[in-house]
CSV table of N, CA and C in Angstrom, one decimal:
chain,number,residue,atom,x,y,z
B,1,MET,N,0.9,-1.4,0.2
B,1,MET,CA,-0.3,0.3,0.4
B,1,MET,C,1.0,1.1,-0.2
B,2,THR,N,0.0,2.1,-0.3
B,2,THR,CA,1.4,3.7,-0.6
B,2,THR,C,0.7,4.3,-0.2
B,3,ASN,N,0.8,5.2,0.2
B,3,ASN,CA,0.5,6.5,0.7
B,3,ASN,C,0.0,7.6,-0.1
B,4,ASP,N,0.0,7.7,-1.2
B,4,ASP,CA,-0.6,8.0,-2.4
B,4,ASP,C,-2.7,8.7,-1.9
B,5,PRO,N,-2.3,10.1,-1.7
B,5,PRO,CA,-3.4,10.6,-1.4
B,5,PRO,C,-4.6,9.9,-2.1
B,6,LEU,N,-4.1,10.2,-3.6
B,6,LEU,CA,-5.3,9.9,-4.6
B,6,LEU,C,-5.4,9.2,-5.3
B,7,ARG,N,-5.0,8.0,-4.4
B,7,ARG,CA,-5.5,6.3,-4.8
B,7,ARG,C,-7.3,6.4,-5.1
B,8,SER,N,-7.6,6.6,-3.3
B,8,SER,CA,-8.9,6.5,-3.6
B,8,SER,C,-9.4,7.2,-2.6
B,9,MET,N,-9.4,8.0,-3.0
B,9,MET,CA,-10.3,9.3,-2.6
B,9,MET,C,-11.8,9.8,-2.8
B,10,THR,N,-12.7,9.8,-2.2
B,10,THR,CA,-14.0,9.6,-1.8
B,10,THR,C,-14.5,11.4,-1.1
B,11,ASN,N,-15.2,11.6,-2.0
B,11,ASN,CA,-16.4,12.1,-1.0
B,11,ASN,C,-17.6,12.4,-1.6
B,12,ASP,N,-18.2,13.3,-0.7
B,12,ASP,CA,-19.7,13.3,-1.1
B,12,ASP,C,-19.8,13.8,-2.8
B,13,LYS,N,-19.0,14.1,-3.6
B,13,LYS,CA,-19.2,14.4,-4.8
B,13,LYS,C,-18.9,13.6,-5.8
B,14,TRP,N,-17.4,13.7,-5.5
B,14,TRP,CA,-16.4,12.9,-6.2
B,14,TRP,C,-15.9,12.2,-5.7
B,15,LYS,N,-15.6,10.7,-7.0
B,15,LYS,CA,-14.5,9.7,-5.8
B,15,LYS,C,-13.2,10.2,-7.2
B,16,VAL,N,-12.2,10.2,-6.6
B,16,VAL,CA,-11.2,9.7,-7.5
B,16,VAL,C,-10.2,8.9,-7.2
B,17,THR,N,-10.0,7.8,-8.2
B,17,THR,CA,-9.2,6.8,-8.1
B,17,THR,C,-7.8,7.1,-9.4
B,18,ALA,N,-7.1,6.3,-8.7
B,18,ALA,CA,-5.6,6.2,-9.3
B,18,ALA,C,-5.5,5.3,-10.1
B,19,ARG,N,-5.0,5.0,-11.6
B,19,ARG,CA,-5.0,3.3,-12.4
B,19,ARG,C,-3.5,3.9,-12.4
B,20,HIS,N,-2.5,2.7,-12.1
B,20,HIS,CA,-1.6,2.0,-12.8
B,20,HIS,C,-1.8,1.8,-14.1
B,21,ALA,N,-1.3,2.8,-15.3
B,21,ALA,CA,-0.7,2.3,-16.9
B,21,ALA,C,0.3,1.8,-17.5
B,22,PRO,N,1.3,0.8,-17.5
B,22,PRO,CA,2.5,0.4,-18.1
B,22,PRO,C,2.3,1.1,-18.8
B,23,THR,N,4.1,2.1,-19.1
B,23,THR,CA,4.3,3.0,-20.1
B,23,THR,C,5.3,1.8,-21.1
B,24,ALA,N,5.2,2.0,-22.1
B,24,ALA,CA,6.3,1.2,-22.9
B,24,ALA,C,7.5,1.9,-23.4
B,25,ASP,N,8.7,0.9,-23.2
B,25,ASP,CA,10.1,1.6,-23.3
B,25,ASP,C,11.1,1.6,-24.4
B,26,ARG,N,11.9,1.3,-24.6
B,26,ARG,CA,12.6,0.7,-25.8
B,26,ARG,C,12.7,-0.4,-26.6
B,27,ALA,N,12.6,-1.3,-25.2
B,27,ALA,CA,12.6,-2.6,-25.7
B,27,ALA,C,11.2,-3.1,-26.2
B,28,GLY,N,10.8,-2.3,-26.0
B,28,GLY,CA,8.8,-2.8,-25.5
B,28,GLY,C,8.4,-3.7,-24.0
B,29,GLY,N,9.5,-3.6,-23.5
B,29,GLY,CA,9.2,-3.8,-22.0
B,29,GLY,C,8.3,-2.8,-21.3
B,30,ALA,N,7.7,-3.2,-20.3
B,30,ALA,CA,7.1,-2.4,-19.4
B,30,ALA,C,8.3,-1.6,-18.5
B,31,SER,N,8.0,-0.4,-18.4
B,31,SER,CA,9.8,0.4,-17.4
B,31,SER,C,9.2,0.1,-16.2
B,32,ALA,N,10.1,0.5,-14.7
B,32,ALA,CA,10.1,0.3,-13.8
B,32,ALA,C,8.9,1.4,-13.1
B,33,GLY,N,8.9,2.9,-13.8
B,33,GLY,CA,7.9,3.7,-14.0
B,33,GLY,C,6.8,3.4,-14.6
B,34,SER,N,5.6,3.3,-14.0
B,34,SER,CA,4.4,3.8,-14.2
B,34,SER,C,3.6,5.1,-14.3
B,35,ALA,N,2.9,5.5,-15.2
B,35,ALA,CA,2.3,6.8,-15.3
B,35,ALA,C,1.1,6.4,-14.7
B,36,ARG,N,0.4,7.3,-14.4
B,36,ARG,CA,-0.7,7.2,-13.4
B,36,ARG,C,-1.3,8.3,-14.4
B,37,LYS,N,-2.3,7.3,-14.2
B,37,LYS,CA,-4.5,8.1,-15.0
B,37,LYS,C,-5.2,8.2,-14.1
B,38,TYR,N,-5.4,9.5,-13.8
B,38,TYR,CA,-6.5,9.6,-12.5
B,38,TYR,C,-8.0,9.5,-13.4
B,39,HIS,N,-8.6,8.9,-12.8
B,39,HIS,CA,-9.9,9.2,-12.7
B,39,HIS,C,-11.3,9.5,-12.5
B,40,ILE,N,-12.1,10.0,-12.8
B,40,ILE,CA,-12.3,11.1,-11.7
B,40,ILE,C,-14.0,10.8,-12.2
B,41,GLU,N,-14.5,10.9,-11.3
B,41,GLU,CA,-16.2,10.0,-12.0
B,41,GLU,C,-17.2,10.1,-10.6
B,42,ARG,N,-18.2,10.4,-10.5
B,42,ARG,CA,-19.4,11.0,-9.8
B,42,ARG,C,-19.3,10.1,-8.8
B,43,SER,N,-19.5,10.0,-7.5
B,43,SER,CA,-20.3,9.1,-6.7
B,43,SER,C,-21.3,8.8,-6.4
B,44,GLU,N,-21.7,7.7,-7.0
B,44,GLU,CA,-23.6,7.5,-7.1
B,44,GLU,C,-24.5,8.2,-6.3
B,45,SER,N,-24.1,8.4,-5.0
B,45,SER,CA,-24.8,8.9,-3.7
B,45,SER,C,-25.2,10.8,-4.4
B,46,PHE,N,-23.8,10.9,-4.7
B,46,PHE,CA,-24.6,12.1,-5.3
B,46,PHE,C,-25.0,12.9,-6.4
B,47,VAL,N,-25.2,11.1,-7.3
B,47,VAL,CA,-26.1,11.4,-8.5
B,47,VAL,C,-27.2,11.5,-7.8
B,48,ILE,N,-28.0,10.5,-7.0
B,48,ILE,CA,-29.0,10.4,-7.3
B,48,ILE,C,-29.9,12.2,-6.3
B,49,CYS,N,-29.0,12.7,-4.8
B,49,CYS,CA,-29.2,13.5,-4.3
B,49,CYS,C,-29.1,14.9,-5.5
B,50,HIS,N,-28.3,15.1,-6.6
B,50,HIS,CA,-28.3,15.8,-7.2
B,50,HIS,C,-29.7,16.0,-8.1
B,51,LEU,N,-30.3,14.6,-8.4
B,51,LEU,CA,-31.1,13.9,-9.9
B,51,LEU,C,-32.3,14.8,-8.4
B,52,SER,N,-32.1,14.7,-7.4
B,52,SER,CA,-33.6,15.1,-6.5
B,52,SER,C,-33.8,16.3,-6.0
B,53,PHE,N,-32.2,17.0,-6.3
B,53,PHE,CA,-32.4,18.8,-6.1
B,53,PHE,C,-33.1,18.9,-7.4
B,54,ILE,N,-32.6,18.1,-8.1
B,54,ILE,CA,-32.9,19.2,-9.7
B,54,ILE,C,-34.8,18.7,-9.6
B,55,ARG,N,-35.1,17.9,-8.8
B,55,ARG,CA,-36.3,17.7,-9.3
B,55,ARG,C,-37.2,18.6,-8.8
B,56,ARG,N,-36.8,19.0,-7.6
B,56,ARG,CA,-37.6,19.7,-6.9
B,56,ARG,C,-37.4,21.2,-7.0
B,57,LEU,N,-35.8,21.4,-7.7
B,57,LEU,CA,-36.3,22.7,-8.7
B,57,LEU,C,-37.0,23.0,-9.4
B,58,SER,N,-37.1,21.6,-10.6
B,58,SER,CA,-38.1,21.6,-11.2
B,58,SER,C,-39.4,22.5,-11.3
B,59,GLY,N,-40.0,22.4,-9.9
B,59,GLY,CA,-41.6,22.8,-9.5
B,59,GLY,C,-42.2,22.0,-9.8
B,60,PHE,N,-43.6,22.5,-9.9
B,60,PHE,CA,-44.7,21.2,-9.9
B,60,PHE,C,-44.8,20.8,-11.2
B,61,THR,N,-45.7,19.9,-11.7
B,61,THR,CA,-46.1,19.5,-12.8
B,61,THR,C,-47.7,20.0,-13.5
B,62,LEU,N,-47.6,20.2,-14.5
B,62,LEU,CA,-48.7,20.9,-15.0
B,62,LEU,C,-50.2,20.0,-14.1
B,63,ILE,N,-50.0,18.6,-13.7
B,63,ILE,CA,-51.2,17.9,-13.0
B,63,ILE,C,-51.4,18.2,-11.5
B,64,GLU,N,-50.3,18.7,-11.0
B,64,GLU,CA,-49.9,19.1,-9.6
B,64,GLU,C,-51.6,20.2,-9.2
B,65,VAL,N,-51.1,21.2,-10.0
B,65,VAL,CA,-51.6,22.2,-10.2
B,65,VAL,C,-52.5,22.4,-10.7
B,66,LEU,N,-53.6,21.6,-11.4
B,66,LEU,CA,-54.2,21.7,-12.2
B,66,LEU,C,-55.6,20.4,-10.7
B,67,VAL,N,-54.8,19.8,-9.9
B,67,VAL,CA,-55.3,19.6,-9.0
B,67,VAL,C,-55.6,20.0,-8.1
B,68,ALA,N,-54.6,21.2,-7.6
B,68,ALA,CA,-54.7,22.2,-6.9
B,68,ALA,C,-55.9,23.2,-6.4
B,69,LEU,N,-55.8,23.6,-8.0
B,69,LEU,CA,-56.7,25.1,-8.6
B,69,LEU,C,-58.2,24.0,-8.5
B,70,THR,N,-58.9,22.8,-9.1
B,70,THR,CA,-59.8,22.0,-8.6
B,70,THR,C,-60.2,22.0,-7.1
B,71,ILE,N,-59.6,21.6,-6.4
B,71,ILE,CA,-59.6,22.1,-4.5
B,71,ILE,C,-59.8,23.4,-4.0
B,72,THR,N,-59.7,24.1,-4.7
B,72,THR,CA,-59.4,25.8,-4.6
B,72,THR,C,-60.7,26.3,-4.9
B,73,ALA,N,-60.7,25.6,-6.4
B,73,ALA,CA,-62.2,26.0,-7.1
B,73,ALA,C,-63.8,25.1,-5.9
B,74,ILE,N,-63.6,24.1,-5.5
B,74,ILE,CA,-64.4,23.8,-5.1
B,74,ILE,C,-65.1,24.5,-3.7
B,75,VAL,N,-63.9,24.8,-2.3
B,75,VAL,CA,-63.9,25.5,-1.8
B,75,VAL,C,-64.5,26.5,-1.6
B,76,LEU,N,-63.5,27.3,-2.5
B,76,LEU,CA,-64.7,28.8,-2.6
B,76,LEU,C,-66.1,28.7,-3.0
B,77,ILE,N,-66.5,27.7,-4.2
B,77,ILE,CA,-67.8,27.6,-4.2
B,77,ILE,C,-68.5,26.8,-3.1
B,78,ALA,N,-67.6,26.3,-2.7
B,78,ALA,CA,-68.8,26.3,-0.9
B,78,ALA,C,-69.1,27.3,-0.4
B,79,GLY,N,-67.8,28.4,-0.3
B,79,GLY,CA,-67.7,29.6,0.4
B,79,GLY,C,-68.8,30.1,0.3
B,80,PHE,N,-69.1,30.0,-1.3
B,80,PHE,CA,-69.8,31.4,-1.6
B,80,PHE,C,-71.0,31.0,-1.4
B,81,LYS,N,-71.0,29.7,-1.5
B,81,LYS,CA,-73.0,29.2,-1.5
B,81,LYS,C,-73.4,28.9,0.1
B,82,ALA,N,-72.5,29.0,1.6
B,82,ALA,CA,-72.4,29.1,2.8
B,82,ALA,C,-73.4,30.4,3.0
B,83,THR,N,-72.2,31.8,2.3
B,83,THR,CA,-72.8,32.7,2.2
B,83,THR,C,-74.5,33.1,1.7
B,84,ALA,N,-74.2,32.7,1.0
B,84,ALA,CA,-75.4,33.2,0.0
B,84,ALA,C,-75.9,33.1,1.4
B,85,ALA,N,-76.4,31.9,1.5
B,85,ALA,CA,-77.6,30.6,2.5
B,85,ALA,C,-77.9,31.7,3.3
B,86,LEU,N,-76.9,31.7,4.8
B,86,LEU,CA,-77.0,33.3,5.6
B,86,LEU,C,-77.2,34.1,5.4
B,87,THR,N,-77.1,35.0,4.0
B,87,THR,CA,-77.4,36.2,3.6
B,87,THR,C,-79.3,35.7,3.3
B,88,ASP,N,-79.7,34.9,2.9
B,88,ASP,CA,-80.8,34.5,2.8
B,88,ASP,C,-81.4,33.8,3.8
B,89,ASN,N,-81.2,33.3,5.1
B,89,ASN,CA,-81.5,33.2,5.8
B,89,ASN,C,-82.3,34.5,6.7
B,90,ALA,N,-80.6,35.4,6.4
B,90,ALA,CA,-80.9,37.0,7.3
B,90,ALA,C,-81.8,37.6,7.4
B,91,GLY,N,-82.0,37.7,5.4
B,91,GLY,CA,-83.6,38.9,4.8
B,91,GLY,C,-84.8,38.2,5.0
B,92,ARG,N,-84.7,36.7,4.8
B,92,ARG,CA,-86.0,35.9,5.8
B,92,ARG,C,-86.1,35.9,7.4
B,93,GLN,N,-85.4,35.9,8.0
B,93,GLN,CA,-86.0,36.2,9.5
B,93,GLN,C,-86.4,37.5,9.4
B,94,SER,N,-85.7,38.5,9.2
B,94,SER,CA,-85.4,39.8,9.2
B,94,SER,C,-87.3,40.0,8.6
B,95,ALA,N,-87.6,39.6,7.5
B,95,ALA,CA,-89.0,39.5,7.0
B,95,ALA,C,-90.2,39.3,8.2
B,96,LEU,N,-89.7,38.0,8.4
B,96,LEU,CA,-90.4,36.8,9.6
B,96,LEU,C,-90.9,38.0,10.7
B,97,LEU,N,-89.8,38.4,11.3
B,97,LEU,CA,-89.7,39.0,12.6
B,97,LEU,C,-90.8,40.6,12.2
B,98,LEU,N,-90.6,40.6,10.9
B,98,LEU,CA,-90.9,42.3,10.6
B,98,LEU,C,-92.7,42.0,11.0
B,99,ALA,N,-93.1,41.0,9.9
B,99,ALA,CA,-94.3,40.5,9.6
B,99,ALA,C,-95.1,40.0,11.2
B,100,GLN,N,-93.9,39.0,12.3
B,100,GLN,CA,-94.5,39.0,12.9
B,100,GLN,C,-95.2,39.7,14.7
B,101,LEU,N,-94.3,41.1,14.1
B,101,LEU,CA,-94.7,42.6,15.2
B,101,LEU,C,-96.2,43.4,13.9
B,102,CYS,N,-96.1,42.7,12.9
B,102,CYS,CA,-97.4,43.9,12.0
B,102,CYS,C,-98.8,42.7,12.8
B,103,ALA,N,-98.6,41.2,12.4
B,103,ALA,CA,-99.4,40.4,13.2
B,103,ALA,C,-100.3,40.9,14.3
B,104,GLU,N,-99.2,40.9,15.4
B,104,GLU,CA,-99.6,40.9,17.0
B,104,GLU,C,-100.0,42.5,17.1
B,105,ASN,N,-99.9,43.1,16.4
B,105,ASN,CA,-100.1,44.8,16.8
B,105,ASN,C,-101.5,44.1,16.2
B,106,LYS,N,-101.9,44.3,15.1
B,106,LYS,CA,-103.0,44.4,14.8
B,106,LYS,C,-104.3,43.1,15.4
B,107,LEU,N,-103.7,42.3,16.8
B,107,LEU,CA,-104.2,41.3,17.3
B,107,LEU,C,-104.7,42.1,18.4
B,108,LEU,N,-103.2,43.0,18.9
B,108,LEU,CA,-103.3,43.9,20.1
B,108,LEU,C,-104.3,45.3,19.7
B,109,GLU,N,-104.4,46.0,18.8
B,109,GLU,CA,-106.1,46.0,18.5
B,109,GLU,C,-107.0,45.8,18.5
B,110,LEU,N,-107.4,44.0,18.5
B,110,LEU,CA,-109.0,44.1,18.8
B,110,LEU,C,-108.6,43.8,20.4
B,111,ARG,N,-107.8,43.4,20.7
B,111,ARG,CA,-108.1,43.0,21.5
B,111,ARG,C,-107.9,44.8,22.6
B,112,LEU,N,-107.4,45.6,22.7
B,112,LEU,CA,-107.6,46.6,23.1
B,112,LEU,C,-109.0,46.7,23.5
B,113,ALA,N,-109.5,46.5,21.5
B,113,ALA,CA,-111.3,47.5,21.5
B,113,ALA,C,-111.8,47.5,22.8
B,114,ARG,N,-111.6,46.5,23.4
B,114,ARG,CA,-112.8,45.4,24.7
B,114,ARG,C,-114.0,45.1,24.0
B,115,ARG,N,-113.9,45.2,22.8
B,115,ARG,CA,-115.6,44.6,22.1
B,115,ARG,C,-115.4,43.3,21.1
B,116,LEU,N,-116.2,42.7,20.9
B,116,LEU,CA,-115.9,41.3,20.2
B,116,LEU,C,-116.1,41.1,18.8
B,117,PRO,N,-114.5,41.2,18.1
B,117,PRO,CA,-114.7,42.0,16.6
B,117,PRO,C,-115.9,41.1,15.6
B,118,ALA,N,-116.2,41.8,14.4
B,118,ALA,CA,-117.5,41.8,14.0
B,118,ALA,C,-116.5,40.5,12.9
B,119,VAL,N,-117.6,39.1,12.3
B,119,VAL,CA,-117.1,38.4,11.6
B,119,VAL,C,-116.7,39.1,10.3
B,120,GLY,N,-115.6,38.1,9.7
B,120,GLY,CA,-115.8,38.9,8.5
B,120,GLY,C,-113.8,38.7,7.7
B,121,ASP,N,-113.8,39.5,7.0
B,121,ASP,CA,-112.1,39.3,6.3
B,121,ASP,C,-111.9,41.0,5.7
B,122,PHE,N,-111.0,41.3,7.1
B,122,PHE,CA,-110.5,42.5,6.4
B,122,PHE,C,-109.1,42.9,6.3
B,123,ASP,N,-108.8,43.8,5.6
B,123,ASP,CA,-107.3,43.9,4.6
B,123,ASP,C,-107.1,45.2,5.4
B,124,SER,N,-105.1,45.0,5.7
B,124,SER,CA,-105.1,46.4,6.0
B,124,SER,C,-103.2,46.4,5.8
B,125,ASP,N,-103.0,47.9,5.9
B,125,ASP,CA,-100.9,48.0,5.4
B,125,ASP,C,-100.6,48.0,6.7
B,126,CYS,N,-98.9,47.8,7.0
B,126,CYS,CA,-99.0,47.8,8.1
B,126,CYS,C,-97.3,48.0,7.5
B,127,VAL,N,-97.0,49.4,8.4
B,127,VAL,CA,-95.2,49.7,7.6
B,127,VAL,C,-94.7,49.5,9.1
B,128,GLN,N,-93.1,48.6,8.3
B,128,GLN,CA,-92.4,48.7,9.6
B,128,GLN,C,-91.1,48.5,8.8
B,129,ALA,N,-90.3,49.0,9.5
B,129,ALA,CA,-88.6,49.2,8.8
B,129,ALA,C,-88.6,50.0,7.5
B,130,GLU,N,-89.6,50.2,6.9
B,130,GLU,CA,-89.6,51.0,5.6
B,130,GLU,C,-90.2,49.9,4.5
B,131,ARG,N,-91.2,49.4,5.3
B,131,ARG,CA,-91.9,48.1,3.9
B,131,ARG,C,-92.8,48.2,4.6
B,132,THR,N,-93.7,48.4,3.2
B,132,THR,CA,-95.2,48.0,3.3
B,132,THR,C,-95.8,46.5,3.4
B,133,LEU,N,-96.7,46.1,4.2
B,133,LEU,CA,-96.8,44.3,4.4
B,133,LEU,C,-97.9,44.6,4.7
B,134,ARG,N,-98.9,44.1,3.8
B,134,ARG,CA,-100.1,43.7,3.6
B,134,ARG,C,-100.5,42.6,4.6
B,135,VAL,N,-101.5,43.2,6.2
B,135,VAL,CA,-102.6,42.2,6.8
B,135,VAL,C,-103.6,41.7,6.6
B,136,THR,N,-104.4,40.2,6.5
B,136,THR,CA,-105.2,40.0,6.2
B,136,THR,C,-106.1,39.1,7.4
B,137,GLN,N,-106.9,39.7,8.2
B,137,GLN,CA,-107.3,39.8,9.6
B,137,GLN,C,-108.7,38.6,9.0
B,138,THR,N,-108.7,37.4,9.3
B,138,THR,CA,-110.1,36.6,9.6
B,138,THR,C,-110.9,36.0,10.4
B,139,VAL,N,-112.3,36.8,10.8
B,139,VAL,CA,-112.5,36.5,12.0
B,139,VAL,C,-113.8,35.9,12.0
B,140,ARG,N,-114.0,34.4,12.7
B,140,ARG,CA,-114.5,33.6,12.6
B,140,ARG,C,-115.4,33.0,13.4
B,141,PRO,N,-116.2,32.9,13.6
B,141,PRO,CA,-117.3,32.3,15.0
B,141,PRO,C,-116.7,31.4,16.0
B,142,THR,N,-117.0,31.2,17.5
B,142,THR,CA,-116.4,30.0,17.8
B,142,THR,C,-117.5,28.9,18.2
B,143,PRO,N,-117.5,28.1,19.1
B,143,PRO,CA,-118.9,27.3,19.5
B,143,PRO,C,-119.7,28.5,20.6
B,144,ASN,N,-118.6,28.7,21.6
B,144,ASN,CA,-119.0,29.2,22.5
B,144,ASN,C,-119.1,31.2,21.8
B,145,PRO,N,-119.8,31.7,21.4
B,145,PRO,CA,-120.9,33.1,21.2
B,145,PRO,C,-119.9,34.2,21.9
B,146,ASN,N,-119.2,33.8,23.5
B,146,ASN,CA,-118.0,34.9,23.7
B,146,ASN,C,-117.1,35.0,23.0
B,147,PHE,N,-117.2,34.6,22.3
B,147,PHE,CA,-114.9,34.2,21.9
B,147,PHE,C,-115.4,33.9,20.1
B,148,ARG,N,-114.0,34.6,20.1
B,148,ARG,CA,-114.4,34.6,18.8
B,148,ARG,C,-112.5,34.2,18.0
B,149,ARG,N,-112.2,33.3,16.8
B,149,ARG,CA,-111.5,32.8,16.6
B,149,ARG,C,-110.8,34.0,15.0
B,150,VAL,N,-109.3,34.3,15.5
B,150,VAL,CA,-108.9,35.6,14.3
B,150,VAL,C,-107.7,35.2,14.1
B,151,ASP,N,-107.6,35.2,12.3
B,151,ASP,CA,-106.4,34.6,12.1
B,151,ASP,C,-105.9,36.0,11.2
B,152,ALA,N,-104.5,36.5,11.6
B,152,ALA,CA,-103.7,37.5,11.0
B,152,ALA,C,-102.9,37.1,10.2
B,153,ALA,N,-103.4,37.2,8.7
B,153,ALA,CA,-102.3,36.5,7.8
B,153,ALA,C,-101.1,38.0,7.1
B,154,VAL,N,-99.7,37.8,7.5
B,154,VAL,CA,-99.2,38.4,6.5
B,154,VAL,C,-98.8,38.3,5.7
B,155,SER,N,-98.2,38.8,4.5
B,155,SER,CA,-97.8,38.6,3.0
B,155,SER,C,-97.3,40.4,2.6
B,156,GLU,N,-96.2,39.9,2.0
B,156,GLU,CA,-95.1,40.6,1.0
B,156,GLU,C,-95.0,40.9,-0.2
B,157,ASN,N,-96.1,41.9,-0.6
B,157,ASN,CA,-95.8,42.1,-2.5
B,157,ASN,C,-96.5,40.2,-3.0
B,158,GLY,N,-97.6,39.9,-2.3
B,158,GLY,CA,-98.1,38.6,-2.4
B,158,GLY,C,-97.2,37.2,-2.3
B,159,ASN,N,-96.4,37.5,-1.5
B,159,ASN,CA,-96.0,36.4,-1.2
B,159,ASN,C,-96.1,36.4,0.1
B,160,PHE,N,-96.6,35.0,0.9
B,160,PHE,CA,-97.2,34.9,2.0
B,160,PHE,C,-95.8,34.1,3.3
B,161,ILE,N,-95.7,35.5,4.2
B,161,ILE,CA,-94.9,35.8,5.6
B,161,ILE,C,-95.3,34.4,6.4
B,162,VAL,N,-96.1,35.0,7.1
B,162,VAL,CA,-96.7,33.9,8.6
B,162,VAL,C,-97.8,34.6,9.2
B,163,ARG,N,-98.9,33.3,9.7
B,163,ARG,CA,-100.0,33.3,10.0
B,163,ARG,C,-99.8,33.5,11.4
B,164,VAL,N,-100.4,34.5,12.2
B,164,VAL,CA,-100.7,34.2,13.8
B,164,VAL,C,-102.1,33.7,14.0
B,165,ILE,N,-102.5,33.7,14.7
B,165,ILE,CA,-103.9,33.1,15.2
B,165,ILE,C,-104.3,32.9,17.0
B,166,ALA,N,-105.3,33.8,17.3
B,166,ALA,CA,-105.3,34.1,18.3
B,166,ALA,C,-107.1,33.9,18.8
B,167,ILE,N,-107.2,33.9,20.2
B,167,ILE,CA,-108.8,34.2,20.6
B,167,ILE,C,-109.6,34.9,21.0
B,168,ILE,N,-110.0,35.8,21.1
B,168,ILE,CA,-110.3,37.1,21.4
B,168,ILE,C,-111.4,37.2,22.5
B,169,GLY,N,-111.8,37.1,23.2
B,169,GLY,CA,-112.7,37.2,23.8
B,169,GLY,C,-114.0,39.0,24.6
B,170,ARG,N,-114.7,38.6,24.7
B,170,ARG,CA,-115.6,39.5,24.7
B,170,ARG,C,-115.0,40.7,25.6
B,171,HIS,N,-114.7,40.3,26.7
B,171,HIS,CA,-114.2,41.3,27.7
B,171,HIS,C,-112.9,41.8,27.9
């Protein structure tokens, strides 16, 4: 063994090995001294690491980008639908609250009159929060002549919103 540092030297990137190649002298034989050729090659671990590094630098494939965009689009559509549903529910809840206020106000007017309401159908308008609601009161007799059944149906632009039913007595 020789102490030649280039005989077989490897690191993470390069592998350097020395090869002895005999040189021919004038007599056609091998000389005492041999010429050295150094063979340099990349080590396999470096090539694998280098290829994976290049792959990481190359970015995403078209399919990966399309899958990511599809997932993002689905999530956004679901979010928009949820937002629209919440907005619609808030609008309906507001309309229901205003309609109940109108119906309760009409029934309270009948109770405060302190007389038995006449049998029949009556229409009136009710303005709540700058919205005009239509209240239809239907008064029907009951088996007991001292009581009447009153239905207060509230609608807006022909769309039914709520119906409140009450029994109103003589006193």
